[in-house]
PDB file of C-alpha atoms in Angstrom:
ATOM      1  CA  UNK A   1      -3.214   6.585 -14.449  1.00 68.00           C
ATOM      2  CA  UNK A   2      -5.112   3.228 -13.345  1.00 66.00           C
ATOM      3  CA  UNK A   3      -2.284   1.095 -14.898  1.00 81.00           C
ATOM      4  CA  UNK A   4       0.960   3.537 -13.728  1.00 90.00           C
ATOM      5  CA  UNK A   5      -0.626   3.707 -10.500  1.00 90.00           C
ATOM      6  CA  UNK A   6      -0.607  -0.900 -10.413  1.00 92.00           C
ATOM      7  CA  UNK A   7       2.766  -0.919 -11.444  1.00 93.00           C
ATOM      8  CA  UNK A   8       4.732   1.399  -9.493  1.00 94.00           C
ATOM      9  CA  UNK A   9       3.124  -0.316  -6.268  1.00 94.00           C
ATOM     10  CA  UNK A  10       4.446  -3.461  -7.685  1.00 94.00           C
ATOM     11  CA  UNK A  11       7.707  -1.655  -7.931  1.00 95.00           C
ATOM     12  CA  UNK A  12       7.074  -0.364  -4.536  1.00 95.00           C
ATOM     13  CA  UNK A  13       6.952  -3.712  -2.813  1.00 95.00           C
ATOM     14  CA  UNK A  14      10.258  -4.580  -4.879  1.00 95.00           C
ATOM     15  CA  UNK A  15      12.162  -1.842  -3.485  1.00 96.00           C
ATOM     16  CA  UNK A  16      11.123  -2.148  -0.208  1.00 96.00           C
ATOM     17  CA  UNK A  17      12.365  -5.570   0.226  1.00 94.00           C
ATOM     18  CA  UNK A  18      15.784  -4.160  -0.912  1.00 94.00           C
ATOM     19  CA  UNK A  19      15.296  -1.774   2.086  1.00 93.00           C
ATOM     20  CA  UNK A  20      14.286   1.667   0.061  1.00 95.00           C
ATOM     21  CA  UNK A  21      10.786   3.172   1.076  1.00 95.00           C
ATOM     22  CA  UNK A  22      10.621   5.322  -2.286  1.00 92.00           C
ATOM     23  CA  UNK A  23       6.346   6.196  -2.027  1.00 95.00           C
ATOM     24  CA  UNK A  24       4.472   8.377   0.127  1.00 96.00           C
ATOM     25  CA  UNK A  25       1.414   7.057  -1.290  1.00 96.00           C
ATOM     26  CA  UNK A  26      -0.871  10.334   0.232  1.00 95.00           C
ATOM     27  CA  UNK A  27       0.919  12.453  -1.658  1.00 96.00           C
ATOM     28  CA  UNK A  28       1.467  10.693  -4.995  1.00 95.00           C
ATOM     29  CA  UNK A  29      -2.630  10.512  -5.324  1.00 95.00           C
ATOM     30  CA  UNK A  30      -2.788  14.121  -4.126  1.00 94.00           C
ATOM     31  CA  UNK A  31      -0.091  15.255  -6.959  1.00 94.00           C
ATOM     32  CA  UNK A  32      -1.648  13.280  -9.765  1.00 93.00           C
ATOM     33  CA  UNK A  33      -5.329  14.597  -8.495  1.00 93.00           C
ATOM     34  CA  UNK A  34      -6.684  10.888  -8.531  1.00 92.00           C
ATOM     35  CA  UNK A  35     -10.598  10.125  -8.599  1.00 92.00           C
ATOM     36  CA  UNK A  36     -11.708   8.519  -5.188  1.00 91.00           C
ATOM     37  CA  UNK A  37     -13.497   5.834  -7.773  1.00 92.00           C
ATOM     38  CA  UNK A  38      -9.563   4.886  -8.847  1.00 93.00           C
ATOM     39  CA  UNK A  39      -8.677   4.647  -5.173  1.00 94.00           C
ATOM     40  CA  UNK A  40     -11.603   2.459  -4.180  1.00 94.00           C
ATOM     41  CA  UNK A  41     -11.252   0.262  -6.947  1.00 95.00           C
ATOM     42  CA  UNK A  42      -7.329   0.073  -6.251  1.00 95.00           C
ATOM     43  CA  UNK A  43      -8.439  -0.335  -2.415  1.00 95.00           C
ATOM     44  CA  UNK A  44     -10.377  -3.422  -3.766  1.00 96.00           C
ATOM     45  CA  UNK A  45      -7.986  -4.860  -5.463  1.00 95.00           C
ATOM     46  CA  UNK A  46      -5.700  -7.723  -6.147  1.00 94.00           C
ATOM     47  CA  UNK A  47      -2.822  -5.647  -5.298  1.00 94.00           C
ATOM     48  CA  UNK A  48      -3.792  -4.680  -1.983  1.00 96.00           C
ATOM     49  CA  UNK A  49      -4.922  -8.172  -0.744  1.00 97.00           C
ATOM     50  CA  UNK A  50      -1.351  -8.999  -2.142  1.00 96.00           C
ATOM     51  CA  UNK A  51       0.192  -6.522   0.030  1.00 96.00           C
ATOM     52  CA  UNK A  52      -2.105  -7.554   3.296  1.00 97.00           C
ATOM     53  CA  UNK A  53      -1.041 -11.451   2.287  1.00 96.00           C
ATOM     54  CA  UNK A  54       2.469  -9.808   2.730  1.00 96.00           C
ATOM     55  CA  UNK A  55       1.965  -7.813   5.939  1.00 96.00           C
ATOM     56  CA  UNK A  56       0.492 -11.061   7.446  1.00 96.00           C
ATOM     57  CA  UNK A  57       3.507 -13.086   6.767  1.00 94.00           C
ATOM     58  CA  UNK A  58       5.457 -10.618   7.880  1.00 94.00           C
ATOM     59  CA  UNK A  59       3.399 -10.608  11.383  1.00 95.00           C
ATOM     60  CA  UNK A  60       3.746 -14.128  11.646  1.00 93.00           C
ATOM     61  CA  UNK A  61       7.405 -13.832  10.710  1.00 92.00           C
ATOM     62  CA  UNK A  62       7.697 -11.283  13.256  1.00 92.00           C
ATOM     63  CA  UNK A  63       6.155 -13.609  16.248  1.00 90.00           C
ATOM     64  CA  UNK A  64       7.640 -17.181  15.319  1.00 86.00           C
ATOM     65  CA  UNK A  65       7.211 -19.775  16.312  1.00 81.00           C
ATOM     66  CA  UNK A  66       8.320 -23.751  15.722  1.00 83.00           C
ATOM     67  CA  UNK A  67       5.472 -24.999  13.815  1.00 85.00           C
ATOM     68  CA  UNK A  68       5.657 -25.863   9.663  1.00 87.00           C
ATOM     69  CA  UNK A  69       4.451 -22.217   8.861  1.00 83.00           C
ATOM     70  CA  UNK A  70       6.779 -20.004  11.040  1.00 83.00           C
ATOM     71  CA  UNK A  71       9.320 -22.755   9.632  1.00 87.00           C
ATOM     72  CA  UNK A  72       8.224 -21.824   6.207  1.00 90.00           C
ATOM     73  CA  UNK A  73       7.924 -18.226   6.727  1.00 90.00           C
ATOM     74  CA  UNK A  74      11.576 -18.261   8.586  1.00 87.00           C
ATOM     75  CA  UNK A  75      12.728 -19.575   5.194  1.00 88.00           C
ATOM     76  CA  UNK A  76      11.129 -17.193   3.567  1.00 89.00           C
ATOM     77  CA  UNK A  77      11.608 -13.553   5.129  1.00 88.00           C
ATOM     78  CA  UNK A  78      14.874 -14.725   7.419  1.00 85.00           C
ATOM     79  CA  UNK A  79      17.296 -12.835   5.333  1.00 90.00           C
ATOM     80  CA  UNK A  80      15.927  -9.605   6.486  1.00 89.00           C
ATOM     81  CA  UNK A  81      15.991  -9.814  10.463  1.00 88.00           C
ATOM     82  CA  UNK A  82      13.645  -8.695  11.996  1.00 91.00           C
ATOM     83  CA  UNK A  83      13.789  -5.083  12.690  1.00 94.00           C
ATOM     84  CA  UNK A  84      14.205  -4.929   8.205  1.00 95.00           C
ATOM     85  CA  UNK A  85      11.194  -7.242   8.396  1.00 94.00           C
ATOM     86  CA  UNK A  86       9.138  -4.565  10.967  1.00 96.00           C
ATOM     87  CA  UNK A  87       9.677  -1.660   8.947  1.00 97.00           C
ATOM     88  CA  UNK A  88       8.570  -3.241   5.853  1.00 96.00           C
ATOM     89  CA  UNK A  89       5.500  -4.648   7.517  1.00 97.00           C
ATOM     90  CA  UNK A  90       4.769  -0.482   8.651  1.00 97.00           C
ATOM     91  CA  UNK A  91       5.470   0.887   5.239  1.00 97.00           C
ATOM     92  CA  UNK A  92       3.292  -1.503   3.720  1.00 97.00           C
ATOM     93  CA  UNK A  93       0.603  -1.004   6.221  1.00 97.00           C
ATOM     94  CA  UNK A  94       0.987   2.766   5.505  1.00 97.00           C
ATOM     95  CA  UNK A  95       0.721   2.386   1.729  1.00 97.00           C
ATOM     96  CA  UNK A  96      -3.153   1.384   2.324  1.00 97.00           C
ATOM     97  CA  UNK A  97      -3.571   3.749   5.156  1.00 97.00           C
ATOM     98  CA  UNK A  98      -2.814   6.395   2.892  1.00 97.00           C
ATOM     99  CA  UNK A  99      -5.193   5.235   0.156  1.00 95.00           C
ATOM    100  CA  UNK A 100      -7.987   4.886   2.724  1.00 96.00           C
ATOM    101  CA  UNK A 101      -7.175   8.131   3.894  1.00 95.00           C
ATOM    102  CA  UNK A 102      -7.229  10.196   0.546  1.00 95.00           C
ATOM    103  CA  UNK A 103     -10.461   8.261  -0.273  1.00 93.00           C
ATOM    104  CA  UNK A 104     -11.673   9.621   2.921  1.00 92.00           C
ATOM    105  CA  UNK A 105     -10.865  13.352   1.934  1.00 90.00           C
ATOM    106  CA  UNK A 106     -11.576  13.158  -1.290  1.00 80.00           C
ATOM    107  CA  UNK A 107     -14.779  14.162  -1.438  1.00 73.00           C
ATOM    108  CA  UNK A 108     -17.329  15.137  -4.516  1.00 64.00           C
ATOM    109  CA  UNK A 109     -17.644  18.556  -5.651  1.00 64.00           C
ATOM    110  CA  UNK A 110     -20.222  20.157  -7.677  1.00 62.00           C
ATOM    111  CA  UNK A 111     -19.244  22.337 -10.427  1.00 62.00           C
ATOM    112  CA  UNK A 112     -20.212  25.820 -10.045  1.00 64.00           C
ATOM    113  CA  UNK A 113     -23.434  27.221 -12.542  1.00 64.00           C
ATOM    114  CA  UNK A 114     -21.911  30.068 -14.497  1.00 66.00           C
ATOM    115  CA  UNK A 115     -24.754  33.183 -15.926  1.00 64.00           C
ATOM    116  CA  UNK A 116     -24.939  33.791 -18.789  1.00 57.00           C
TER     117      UNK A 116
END
């Protein structure tokens, strides 16, 4: 699951640049019953300081500016507008808040002692 779970958030970002918000990512760990050790590690990883990277830009985007990198950035993200440019920003904010959030419910369980 460690691997599916990398690439459909790389497909993830993809598609919501082209303006589809296809993952609720709460309930895609809760349906595939992930370990809170996957979602820590994928919390930790190179994938989600890719997507905070993104949600930066996006912030700076968002505020502008005249200076080389809101010039840069303007380049960059202009072909969305702004309002595109917000809701991407939120959904990719919510993809970790869900992760943190399952992590944060998931919590270990003893297995029961059967007699015999």
């Amino acid at each position: 699951m460690e691997s599916e779970l990398y690439d459909i958030i790389e497909k993830t970002i993809d598609y919501a640049f082209e303006g589809k918000f296809m993952l609720n990512m709460y309930e895609y760990l809760k349906s595939e019953k992930a370990s809170k050790i996957l979602v820590e590690e994928f919390l930790e990883s190179s994938s989600v300081k890719e997507i905070n990277s993104i949600i930066l830009d996006l912030e700076d985007y968002l505020e502008g500016g005249s200076d080389d990198v809101h010039k840069q950035l303007r380049e960059g993200y202009g072909h969305l507008g702004k309002p595109d440019a917000r809701k991407i920003k939120n959904y990719l904010k919510s993809l970790i808040e869900d992760a943190q959030k399952y992590k944060d419910e998931k919590r270990p369980r003893r297995k029961k002692k059967t007699n015999k």
